[in-house]
mmCIF file of C-alpha atoms in Angstrom:
data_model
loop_
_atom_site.group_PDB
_atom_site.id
_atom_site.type_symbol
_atom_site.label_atom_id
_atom_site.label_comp_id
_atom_site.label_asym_id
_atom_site.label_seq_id
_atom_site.Cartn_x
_atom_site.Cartn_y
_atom_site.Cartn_z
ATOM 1 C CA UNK Y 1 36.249 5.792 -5.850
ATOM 2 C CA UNK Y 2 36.217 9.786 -5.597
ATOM 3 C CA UNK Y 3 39.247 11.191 -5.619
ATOM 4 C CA UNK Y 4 40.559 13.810 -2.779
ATOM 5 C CA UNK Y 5 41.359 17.703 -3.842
ATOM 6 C CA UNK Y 6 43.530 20.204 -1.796
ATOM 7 C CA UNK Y 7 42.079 23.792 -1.179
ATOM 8 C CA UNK Y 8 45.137 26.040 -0.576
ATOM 9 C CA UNK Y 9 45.343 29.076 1.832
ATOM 10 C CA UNK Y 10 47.733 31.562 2.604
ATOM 11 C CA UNK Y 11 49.029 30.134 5.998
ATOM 12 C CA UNK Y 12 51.242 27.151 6.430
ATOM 13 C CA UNK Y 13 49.793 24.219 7.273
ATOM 14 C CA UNK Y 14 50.811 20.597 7.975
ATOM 15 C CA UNK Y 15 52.167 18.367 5.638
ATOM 16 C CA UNK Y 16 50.143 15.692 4.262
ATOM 17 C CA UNK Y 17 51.230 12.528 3.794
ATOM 18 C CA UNK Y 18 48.894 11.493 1.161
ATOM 19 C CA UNK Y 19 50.664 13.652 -1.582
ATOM 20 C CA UNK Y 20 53.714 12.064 -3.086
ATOM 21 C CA UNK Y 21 55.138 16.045 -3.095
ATOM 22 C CA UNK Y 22 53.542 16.710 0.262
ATOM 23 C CA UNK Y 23 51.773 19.814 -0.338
ATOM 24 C CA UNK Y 24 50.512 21.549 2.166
ATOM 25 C CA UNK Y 25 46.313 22.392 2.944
ATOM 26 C CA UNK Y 26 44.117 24.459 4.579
ATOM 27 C CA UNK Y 27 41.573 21.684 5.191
ATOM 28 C CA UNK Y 28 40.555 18.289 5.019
ATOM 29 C CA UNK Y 29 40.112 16.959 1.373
ATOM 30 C CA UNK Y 30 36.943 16.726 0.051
ATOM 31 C CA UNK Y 31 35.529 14.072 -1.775
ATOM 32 C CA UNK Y 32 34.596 14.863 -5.942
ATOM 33 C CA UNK Y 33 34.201 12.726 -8.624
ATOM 34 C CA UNK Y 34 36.338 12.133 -10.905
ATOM 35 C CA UNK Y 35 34.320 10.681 -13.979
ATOM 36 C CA UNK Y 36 30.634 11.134 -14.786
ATOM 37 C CA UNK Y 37 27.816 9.819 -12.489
ATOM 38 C CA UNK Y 38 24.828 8.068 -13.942
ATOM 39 C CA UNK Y 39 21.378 9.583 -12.970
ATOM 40 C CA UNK Y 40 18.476 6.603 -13.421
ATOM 41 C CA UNK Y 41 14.991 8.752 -13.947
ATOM 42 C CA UNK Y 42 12.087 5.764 -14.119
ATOM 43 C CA UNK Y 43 9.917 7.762 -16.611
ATOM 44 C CA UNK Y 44 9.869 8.967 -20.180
ATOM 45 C CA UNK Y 45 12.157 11.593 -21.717
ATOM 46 C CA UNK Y 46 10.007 14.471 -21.863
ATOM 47 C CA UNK Y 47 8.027 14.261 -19.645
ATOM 48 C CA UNK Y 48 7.634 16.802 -16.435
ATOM 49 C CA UNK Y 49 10.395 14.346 -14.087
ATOM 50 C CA UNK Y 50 12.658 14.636 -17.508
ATOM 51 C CA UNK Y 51 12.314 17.873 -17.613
ATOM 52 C CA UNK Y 52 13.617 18.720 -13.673
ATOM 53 C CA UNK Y 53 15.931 15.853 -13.497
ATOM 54 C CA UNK Y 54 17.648 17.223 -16.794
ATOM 55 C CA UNK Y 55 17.644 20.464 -15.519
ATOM 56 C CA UNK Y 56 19.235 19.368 -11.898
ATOM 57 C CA UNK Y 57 21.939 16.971 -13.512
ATOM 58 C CA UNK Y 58 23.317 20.157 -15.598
ATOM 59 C CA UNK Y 59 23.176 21.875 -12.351
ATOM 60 C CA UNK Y 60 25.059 19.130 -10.350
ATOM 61 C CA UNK Y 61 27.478 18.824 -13.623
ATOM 62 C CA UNK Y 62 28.449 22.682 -12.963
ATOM 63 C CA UNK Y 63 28.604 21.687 -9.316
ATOM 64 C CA UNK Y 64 30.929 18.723 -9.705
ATOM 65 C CA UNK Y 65 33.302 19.733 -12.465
ATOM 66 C CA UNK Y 66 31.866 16.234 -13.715
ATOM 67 C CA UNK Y 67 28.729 15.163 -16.090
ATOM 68 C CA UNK Y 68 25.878 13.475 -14.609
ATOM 69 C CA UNK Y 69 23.772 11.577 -17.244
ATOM 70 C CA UNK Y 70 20.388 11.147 -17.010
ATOM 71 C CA UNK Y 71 19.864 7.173 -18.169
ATOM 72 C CA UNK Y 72 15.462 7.259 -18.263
ATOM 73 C CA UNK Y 73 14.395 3.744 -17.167
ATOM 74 C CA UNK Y 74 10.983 3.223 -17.774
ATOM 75 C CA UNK Y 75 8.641 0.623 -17.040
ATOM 76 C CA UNK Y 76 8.367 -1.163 -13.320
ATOM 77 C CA UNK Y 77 5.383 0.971 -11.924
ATOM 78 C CA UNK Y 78 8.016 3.385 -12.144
ATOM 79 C CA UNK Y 79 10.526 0.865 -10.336
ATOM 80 C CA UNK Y 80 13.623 -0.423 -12.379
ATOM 81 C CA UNK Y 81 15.551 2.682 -12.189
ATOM 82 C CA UNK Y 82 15.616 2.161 -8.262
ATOM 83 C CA UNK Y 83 15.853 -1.676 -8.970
ATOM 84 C CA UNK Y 84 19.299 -1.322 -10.893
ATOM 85 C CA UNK Y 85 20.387 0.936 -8.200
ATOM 86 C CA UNK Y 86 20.163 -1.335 -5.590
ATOM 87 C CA UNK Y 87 22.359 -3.682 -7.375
ATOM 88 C CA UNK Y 88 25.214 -1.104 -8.594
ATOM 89 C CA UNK Y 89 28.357 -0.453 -6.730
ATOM 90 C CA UNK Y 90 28.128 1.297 -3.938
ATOM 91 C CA UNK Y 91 30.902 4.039 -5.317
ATOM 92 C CA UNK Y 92 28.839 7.056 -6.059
ATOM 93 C CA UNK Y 93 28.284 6.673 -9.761
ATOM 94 C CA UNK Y 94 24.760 5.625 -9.977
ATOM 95 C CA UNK Y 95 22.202 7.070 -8.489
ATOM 96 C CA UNK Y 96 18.456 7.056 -9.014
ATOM 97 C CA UNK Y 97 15.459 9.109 -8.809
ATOM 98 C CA UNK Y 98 13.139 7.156 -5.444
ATOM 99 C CA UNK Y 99 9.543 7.702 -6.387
ATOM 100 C CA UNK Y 100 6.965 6.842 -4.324
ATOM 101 C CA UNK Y 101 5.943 3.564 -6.071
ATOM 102 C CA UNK Y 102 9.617 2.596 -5.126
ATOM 103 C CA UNK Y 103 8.642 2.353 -1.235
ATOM 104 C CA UNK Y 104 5.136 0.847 -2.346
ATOM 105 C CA UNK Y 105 5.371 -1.670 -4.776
ATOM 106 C CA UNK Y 106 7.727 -4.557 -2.987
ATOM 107 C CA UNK Y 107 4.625 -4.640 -0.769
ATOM 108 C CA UNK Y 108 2.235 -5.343 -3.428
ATOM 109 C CA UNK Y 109 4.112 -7.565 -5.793
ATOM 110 C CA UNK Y 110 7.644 -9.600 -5.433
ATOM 111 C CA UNK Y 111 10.171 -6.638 -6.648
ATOM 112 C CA UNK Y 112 14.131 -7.167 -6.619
ATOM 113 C CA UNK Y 113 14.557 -4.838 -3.772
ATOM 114 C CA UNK Y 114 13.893 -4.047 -0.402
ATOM 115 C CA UNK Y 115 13.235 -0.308 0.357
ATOM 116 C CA UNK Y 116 14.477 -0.831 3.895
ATOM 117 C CA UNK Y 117 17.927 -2.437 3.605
ATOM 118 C CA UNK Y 118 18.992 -1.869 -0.100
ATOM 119 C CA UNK Y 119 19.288 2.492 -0.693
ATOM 120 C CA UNK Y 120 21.115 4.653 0.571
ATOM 121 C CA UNK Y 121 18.976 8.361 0.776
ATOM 122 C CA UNK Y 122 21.216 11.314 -0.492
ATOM 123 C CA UNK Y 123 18.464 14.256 -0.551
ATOM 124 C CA UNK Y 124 15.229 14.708 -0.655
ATOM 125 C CA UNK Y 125 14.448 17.355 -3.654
ATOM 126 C CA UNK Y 126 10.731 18.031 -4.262
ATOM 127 C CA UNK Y 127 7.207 16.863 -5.020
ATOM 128 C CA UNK Y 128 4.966 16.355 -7.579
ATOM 129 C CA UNK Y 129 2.004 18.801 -7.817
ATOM 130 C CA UNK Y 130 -0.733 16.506 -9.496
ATOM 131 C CA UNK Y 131 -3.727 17.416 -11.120
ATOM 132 C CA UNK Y 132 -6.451 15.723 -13.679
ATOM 133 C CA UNK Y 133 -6.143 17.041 -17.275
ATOM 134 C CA UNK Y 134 -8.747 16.795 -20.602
ATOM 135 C CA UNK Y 135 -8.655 18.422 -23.857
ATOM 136 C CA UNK Y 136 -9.566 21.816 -24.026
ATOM 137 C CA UNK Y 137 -11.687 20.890 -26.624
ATOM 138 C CA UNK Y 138 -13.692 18.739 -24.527
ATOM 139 C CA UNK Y 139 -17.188 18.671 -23.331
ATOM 140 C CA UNK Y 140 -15.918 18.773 -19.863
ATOM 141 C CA UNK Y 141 -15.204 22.333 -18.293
ATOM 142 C CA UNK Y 142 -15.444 20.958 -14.605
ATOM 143 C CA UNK Y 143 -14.564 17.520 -12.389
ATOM 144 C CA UNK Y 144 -18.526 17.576 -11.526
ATOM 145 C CA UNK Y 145 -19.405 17.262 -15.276
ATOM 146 C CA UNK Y 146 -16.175 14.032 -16.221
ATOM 147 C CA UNK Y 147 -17.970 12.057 -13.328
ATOM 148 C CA UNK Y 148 -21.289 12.709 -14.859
ATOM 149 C CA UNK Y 149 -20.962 11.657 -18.155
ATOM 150 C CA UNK Y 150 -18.691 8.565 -16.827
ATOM 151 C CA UNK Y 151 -21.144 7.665 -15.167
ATOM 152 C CA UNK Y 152 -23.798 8.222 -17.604
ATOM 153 C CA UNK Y 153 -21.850 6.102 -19.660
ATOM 154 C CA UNK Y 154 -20.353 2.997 -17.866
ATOM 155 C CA UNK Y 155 -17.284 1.799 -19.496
ATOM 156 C CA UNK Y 156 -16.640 3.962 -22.322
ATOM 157 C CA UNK Y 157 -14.179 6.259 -20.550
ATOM 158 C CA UNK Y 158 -10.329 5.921 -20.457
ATOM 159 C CA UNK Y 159 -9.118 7.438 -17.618
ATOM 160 C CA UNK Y 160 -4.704 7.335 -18.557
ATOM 161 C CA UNK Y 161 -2.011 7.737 -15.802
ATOM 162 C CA UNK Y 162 1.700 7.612 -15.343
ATOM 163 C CA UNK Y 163 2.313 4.324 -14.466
ATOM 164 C CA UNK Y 164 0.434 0.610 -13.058
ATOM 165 C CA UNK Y 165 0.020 1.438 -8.992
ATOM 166 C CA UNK Y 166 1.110 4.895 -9.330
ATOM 167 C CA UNK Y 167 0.263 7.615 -7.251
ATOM 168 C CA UNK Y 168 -1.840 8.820 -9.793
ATOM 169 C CA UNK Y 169 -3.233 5.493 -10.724
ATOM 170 C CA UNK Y 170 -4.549 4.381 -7.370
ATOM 171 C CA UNK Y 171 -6.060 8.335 -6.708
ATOM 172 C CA UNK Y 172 -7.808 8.105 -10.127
ATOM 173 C CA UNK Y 173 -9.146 4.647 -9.196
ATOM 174 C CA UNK Y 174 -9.887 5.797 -5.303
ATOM 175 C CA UNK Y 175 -12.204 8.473 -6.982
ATOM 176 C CA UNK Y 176 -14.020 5.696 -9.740
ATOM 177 C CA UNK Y 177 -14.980 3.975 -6.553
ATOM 178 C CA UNK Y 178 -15.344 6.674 -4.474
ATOM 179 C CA UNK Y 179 -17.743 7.797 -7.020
ATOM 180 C CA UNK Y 180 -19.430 4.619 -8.124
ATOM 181 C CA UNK Y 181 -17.854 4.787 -12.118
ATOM 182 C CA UNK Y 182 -17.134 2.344 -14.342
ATOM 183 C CA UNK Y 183 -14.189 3.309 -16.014
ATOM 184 C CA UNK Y 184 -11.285 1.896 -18.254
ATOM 185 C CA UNK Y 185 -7.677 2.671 -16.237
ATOM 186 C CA UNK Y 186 -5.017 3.108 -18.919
ATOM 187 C CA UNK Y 187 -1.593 3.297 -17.992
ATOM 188 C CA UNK Y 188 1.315 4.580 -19.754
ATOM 189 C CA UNK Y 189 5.260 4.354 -19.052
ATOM 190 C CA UNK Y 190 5.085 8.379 -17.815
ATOM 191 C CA UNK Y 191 3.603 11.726 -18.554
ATOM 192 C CA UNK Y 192 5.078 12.122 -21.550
ATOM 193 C CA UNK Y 193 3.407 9.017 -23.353
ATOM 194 C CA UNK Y 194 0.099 9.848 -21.378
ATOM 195 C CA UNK Y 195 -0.522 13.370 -22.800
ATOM 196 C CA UNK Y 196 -0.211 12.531 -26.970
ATOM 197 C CA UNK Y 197 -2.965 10.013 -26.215
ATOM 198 C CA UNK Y 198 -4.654 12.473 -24.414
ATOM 199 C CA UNK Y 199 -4.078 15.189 -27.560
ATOM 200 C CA UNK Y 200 -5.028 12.235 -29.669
ATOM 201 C CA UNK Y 201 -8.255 11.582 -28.193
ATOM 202 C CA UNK Y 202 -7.888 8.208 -27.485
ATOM 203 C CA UNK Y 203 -8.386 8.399 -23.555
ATOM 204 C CA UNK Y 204 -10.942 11.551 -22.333
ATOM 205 C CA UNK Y 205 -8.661 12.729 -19.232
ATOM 206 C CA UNK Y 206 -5.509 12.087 -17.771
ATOM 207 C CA UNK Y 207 -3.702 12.496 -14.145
ATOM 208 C CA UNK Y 208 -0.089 13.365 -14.038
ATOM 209 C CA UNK Y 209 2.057 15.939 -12.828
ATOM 210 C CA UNK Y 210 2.133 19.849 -14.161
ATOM 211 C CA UNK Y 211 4.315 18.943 -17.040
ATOM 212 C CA UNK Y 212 0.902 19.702 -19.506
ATOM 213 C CA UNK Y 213 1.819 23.637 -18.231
ATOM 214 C CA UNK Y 214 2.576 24.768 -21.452
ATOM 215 C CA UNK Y 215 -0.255 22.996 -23.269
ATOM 216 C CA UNK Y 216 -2.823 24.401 -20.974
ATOM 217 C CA UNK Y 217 -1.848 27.678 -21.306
ATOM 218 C CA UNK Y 218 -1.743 27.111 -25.140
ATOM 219 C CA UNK Y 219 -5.256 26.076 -25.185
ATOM 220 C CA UNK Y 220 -4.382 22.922 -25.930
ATOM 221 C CA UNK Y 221 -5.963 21.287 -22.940
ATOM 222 C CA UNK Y 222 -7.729 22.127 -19.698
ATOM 223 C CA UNK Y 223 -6.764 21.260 -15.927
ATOM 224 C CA UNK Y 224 -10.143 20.434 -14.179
ATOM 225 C CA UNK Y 225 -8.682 19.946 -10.597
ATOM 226 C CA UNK Y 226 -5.178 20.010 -8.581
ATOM 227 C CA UNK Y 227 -4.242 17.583 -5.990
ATOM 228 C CA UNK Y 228 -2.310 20.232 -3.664
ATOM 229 C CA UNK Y 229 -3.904 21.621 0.065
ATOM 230 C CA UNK Y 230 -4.584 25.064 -1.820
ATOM 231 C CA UNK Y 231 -4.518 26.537 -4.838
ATOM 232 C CA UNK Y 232 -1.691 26.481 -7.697
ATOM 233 C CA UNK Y 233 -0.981 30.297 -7.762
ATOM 234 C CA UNK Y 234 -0.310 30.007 -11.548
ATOM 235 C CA UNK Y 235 -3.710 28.724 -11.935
ATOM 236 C CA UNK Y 236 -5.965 30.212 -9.612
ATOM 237 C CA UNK Y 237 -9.403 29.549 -11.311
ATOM 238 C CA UNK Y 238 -8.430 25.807 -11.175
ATOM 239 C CA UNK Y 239 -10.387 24.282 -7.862
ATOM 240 C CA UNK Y 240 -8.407 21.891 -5.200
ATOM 241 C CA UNK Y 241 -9.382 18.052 -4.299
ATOM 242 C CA UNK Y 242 -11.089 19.745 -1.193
ATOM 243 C CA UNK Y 243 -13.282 22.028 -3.158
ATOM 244 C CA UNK Y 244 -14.425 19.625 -6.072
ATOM 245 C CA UNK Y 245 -15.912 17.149 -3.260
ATOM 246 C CA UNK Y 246 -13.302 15.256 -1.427
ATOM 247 C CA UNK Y 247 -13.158 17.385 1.966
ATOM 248 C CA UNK Y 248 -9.588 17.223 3.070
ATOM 249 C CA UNK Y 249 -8.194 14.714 0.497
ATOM 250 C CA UNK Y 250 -4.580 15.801 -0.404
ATOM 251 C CA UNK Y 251 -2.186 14.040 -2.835
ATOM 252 C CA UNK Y 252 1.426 14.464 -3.010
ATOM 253 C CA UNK Y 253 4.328 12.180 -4.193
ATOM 254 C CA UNK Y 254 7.445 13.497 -2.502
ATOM 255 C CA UNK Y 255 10.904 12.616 -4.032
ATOM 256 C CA UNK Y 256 14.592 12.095 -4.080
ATOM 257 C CA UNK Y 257 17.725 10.698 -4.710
ATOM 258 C CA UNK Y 258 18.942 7.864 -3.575
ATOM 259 C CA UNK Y 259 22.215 4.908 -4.131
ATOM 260 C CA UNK Y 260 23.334 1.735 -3.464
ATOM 261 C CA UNK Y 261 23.080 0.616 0.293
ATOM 262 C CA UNK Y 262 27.016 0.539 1.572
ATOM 263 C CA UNK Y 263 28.354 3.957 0.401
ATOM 264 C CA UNK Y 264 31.167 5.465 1.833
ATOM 265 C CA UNK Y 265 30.487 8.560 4.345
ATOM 266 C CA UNK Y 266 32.935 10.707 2.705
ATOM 267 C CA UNK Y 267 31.429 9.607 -0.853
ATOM 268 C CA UNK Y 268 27.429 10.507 0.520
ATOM 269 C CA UNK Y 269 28.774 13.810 1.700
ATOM 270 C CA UNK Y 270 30.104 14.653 -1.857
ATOM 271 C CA UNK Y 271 27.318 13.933 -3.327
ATOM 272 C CA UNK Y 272 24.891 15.670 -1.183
ATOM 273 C CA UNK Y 273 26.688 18.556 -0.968
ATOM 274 C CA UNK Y 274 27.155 18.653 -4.858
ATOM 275 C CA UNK Y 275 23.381 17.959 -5.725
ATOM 276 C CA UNK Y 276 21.977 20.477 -2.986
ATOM 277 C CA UNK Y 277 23.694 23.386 -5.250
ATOM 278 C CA UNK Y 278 21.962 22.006 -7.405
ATOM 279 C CA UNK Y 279 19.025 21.750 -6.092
ATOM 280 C CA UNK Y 280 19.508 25.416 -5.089
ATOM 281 C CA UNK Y 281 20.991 26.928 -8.687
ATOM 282 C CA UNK Y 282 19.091 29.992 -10.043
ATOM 283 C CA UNK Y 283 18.637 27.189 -13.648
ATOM 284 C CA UNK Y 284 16.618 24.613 -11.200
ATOM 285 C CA UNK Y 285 14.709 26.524 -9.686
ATOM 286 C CA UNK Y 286 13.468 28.257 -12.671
ATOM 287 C CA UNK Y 287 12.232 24.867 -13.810
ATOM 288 C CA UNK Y 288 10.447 23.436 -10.720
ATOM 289 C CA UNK Y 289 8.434 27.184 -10.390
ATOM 290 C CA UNK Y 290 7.291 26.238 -14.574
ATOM 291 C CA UNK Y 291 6.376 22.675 -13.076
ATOM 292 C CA UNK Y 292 4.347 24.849 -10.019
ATOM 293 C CA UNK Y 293 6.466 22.795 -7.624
ATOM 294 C CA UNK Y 294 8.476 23.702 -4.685
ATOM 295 C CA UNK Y 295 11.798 22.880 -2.897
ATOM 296 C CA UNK Y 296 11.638 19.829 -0.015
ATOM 297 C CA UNK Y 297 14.967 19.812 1.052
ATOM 298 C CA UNK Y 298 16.381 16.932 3.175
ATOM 299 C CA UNK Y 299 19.747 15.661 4.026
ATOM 300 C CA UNK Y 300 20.474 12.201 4.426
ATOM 301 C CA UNK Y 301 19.592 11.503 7.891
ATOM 302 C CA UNK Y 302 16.280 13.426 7.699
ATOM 303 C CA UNK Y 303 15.674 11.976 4.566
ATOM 304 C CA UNK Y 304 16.562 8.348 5.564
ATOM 305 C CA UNK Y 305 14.044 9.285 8.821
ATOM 306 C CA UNK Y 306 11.490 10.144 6.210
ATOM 307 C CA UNK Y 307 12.042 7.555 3.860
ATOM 308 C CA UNK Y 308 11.166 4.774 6.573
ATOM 309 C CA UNK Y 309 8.019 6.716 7.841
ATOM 310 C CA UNK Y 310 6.779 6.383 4.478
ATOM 311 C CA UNK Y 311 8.024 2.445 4.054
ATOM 312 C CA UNK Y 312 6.026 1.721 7.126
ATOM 313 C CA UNK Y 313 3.192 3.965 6.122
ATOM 314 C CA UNK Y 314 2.920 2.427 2.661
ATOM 315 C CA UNK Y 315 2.812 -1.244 3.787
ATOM 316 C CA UNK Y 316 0.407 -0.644 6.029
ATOM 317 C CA UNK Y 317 -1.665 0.804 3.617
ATOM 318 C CA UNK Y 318 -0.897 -2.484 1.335
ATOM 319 C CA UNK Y 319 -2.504 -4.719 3.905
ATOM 320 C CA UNK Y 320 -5.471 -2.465 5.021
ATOM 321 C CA UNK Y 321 -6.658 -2.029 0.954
ATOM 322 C CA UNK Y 322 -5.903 -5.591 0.430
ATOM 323 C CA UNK Y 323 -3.620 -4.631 -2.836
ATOM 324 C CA UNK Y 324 -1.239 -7.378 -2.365
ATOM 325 C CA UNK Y 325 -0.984 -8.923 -5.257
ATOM 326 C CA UNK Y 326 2.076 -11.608 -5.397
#
């Protein structure tokens, strides 16, 4: 369990019984940790969710006076981190990153959890910002002219993703059908397994999140749209959904952390309090502005409030699509 510490203050206070010496504090004790908490991140190491996750747990460490490890879990649809979650103690020491395929998949396929019973939601950080990638190299300098040639050549494109019934993978199928292609989905176990294939040459675009920043502005490879309601301010000449054809269509993937169902009050409060420095340190936020994506805070209750809007939302969308699948 977390352990209690005493803040001091100048005036006497009350006794507390707790304390063999019976030292005297100014407040309540609060709940800290008192060993290192295991992080669960369902994607690759490197890749753009690495990359803020790492960069929030060194945050949180400075916040707790205790290490938090990031443990990457691949594999799942992006699932097993939140599936070994749900079966940890409920103490505070493992957490995991909920992505959206989390609150999706138990209604496509028999998972090991249920996203309404087994989590307990400790904030709500950010989202993805998402957007469709090719070499710079490429042929392709628009969206308009990767759906012409797919379809001017049915079957011979590979169109790679982050994961099997990802965000990304069910928008990059919505717009095959939407646009009447015959293409070849390949998915990989995250973003960071996705883009050396792309670099490779052995798929022609990819759909991810903003982690291919650096490679774009390298010359390395090209955005040809962004998912997000406007703009990405750091790439303004790159065109939204909206403006490439799909009138309206936004795609996000909101995100946070979550544990075991059954933790303590005292323990939740800890650790939300500890991982919303984090989420607020000068070092994080530094890292989701190079990733083009912004703070979502929520607190538990919001975020629980949220989380089951989404549950309900995504299994209704399950049934209506027909993409149950076990």
């Amino acid at each position: 369990m977390f352990q209690g510490i005493h803040a001091r203050t100048d005036a006497p206070q009350p006794l507390c019984p707790a304390c063999p010496a019976g030292r005297r504090h100014g407040r309540r004790p609060a709940a800290l940790p008192e060993r290192p908490i295991t992080l669960l991140v369902p994607f690759t190491a490197g890749g753009a969710t690495d990359v803020q996750m790492r960069a929030l747990a060194e945050a949180a460490s400075r916040a707790f006076g205790q290490t938090v490890l990031i443990e990457n879990r691949p594999g799942g649809g992006s699932t097993l981190g939140v599936a070994a979650v749900a079966r940890a103690k409920p103490d505070g020491y493992t957490l995991a990153q909920m992505p959206l395929p989390g609150l999706r998949l138990p209604f496509m396929q028999k998972m090991a959890f249920d996203p309404r019973r087994d989590f307990t939601p400790v904030i709500h950080l950010t989202g993805y910002t998402f957007a469709v990638v090719v070499r710079a190299d490429s042929p392709w300098t628009t969206w308009a002219e990767l759906v012409a040639d797919a379809r001017a050549n049915p079957g011979k494109h590979r169109w790679g993703n982050t994961g099997v019934n990802g965000t990304p993978h069910l928008t990059m199928v919505d717009f095959a059908e939407r646009e009447k292609l015959e293409v070849v989905h390949v998915p990989f176990r995250g973003e960071a397994d996705a883009t050396p294939n792309l670099l490779g040459g052995h798929i022609e675009a990819t759909a991810g999140g903003t982690g291919s920043n650096q490679l774009v502005a390298d010359g390395k490879l090209r955005y040809l749209n962004v998912w997000t309601k406007d703009r990405v301010p750091r790439w303004p000449q790159v065109p939204t959904l909206s403006e490439v054809g799909y009138p309206g269509l936004v795609v996000t993937s909101p995100y946070g952390l979550v544990g075991p169902a059954g933790m303590e009050p005292a323990v939740l409060a800890a650790l939300h309090e500890g991982f919303k420095t984090a989420l607020f340190d000068p070092s994080h936020l530094a890292v989701l502005d190079r990733l083009d994506q912004t703070v979502e805070y929520l607190g538990p209750e919001e975020y629980a409030r949220t989380m089951a809007e989404t549950i309900d939302f995504e299994e209704k969308r399950v049934i209506r699509l027909g993409l149950r699948t076990g």
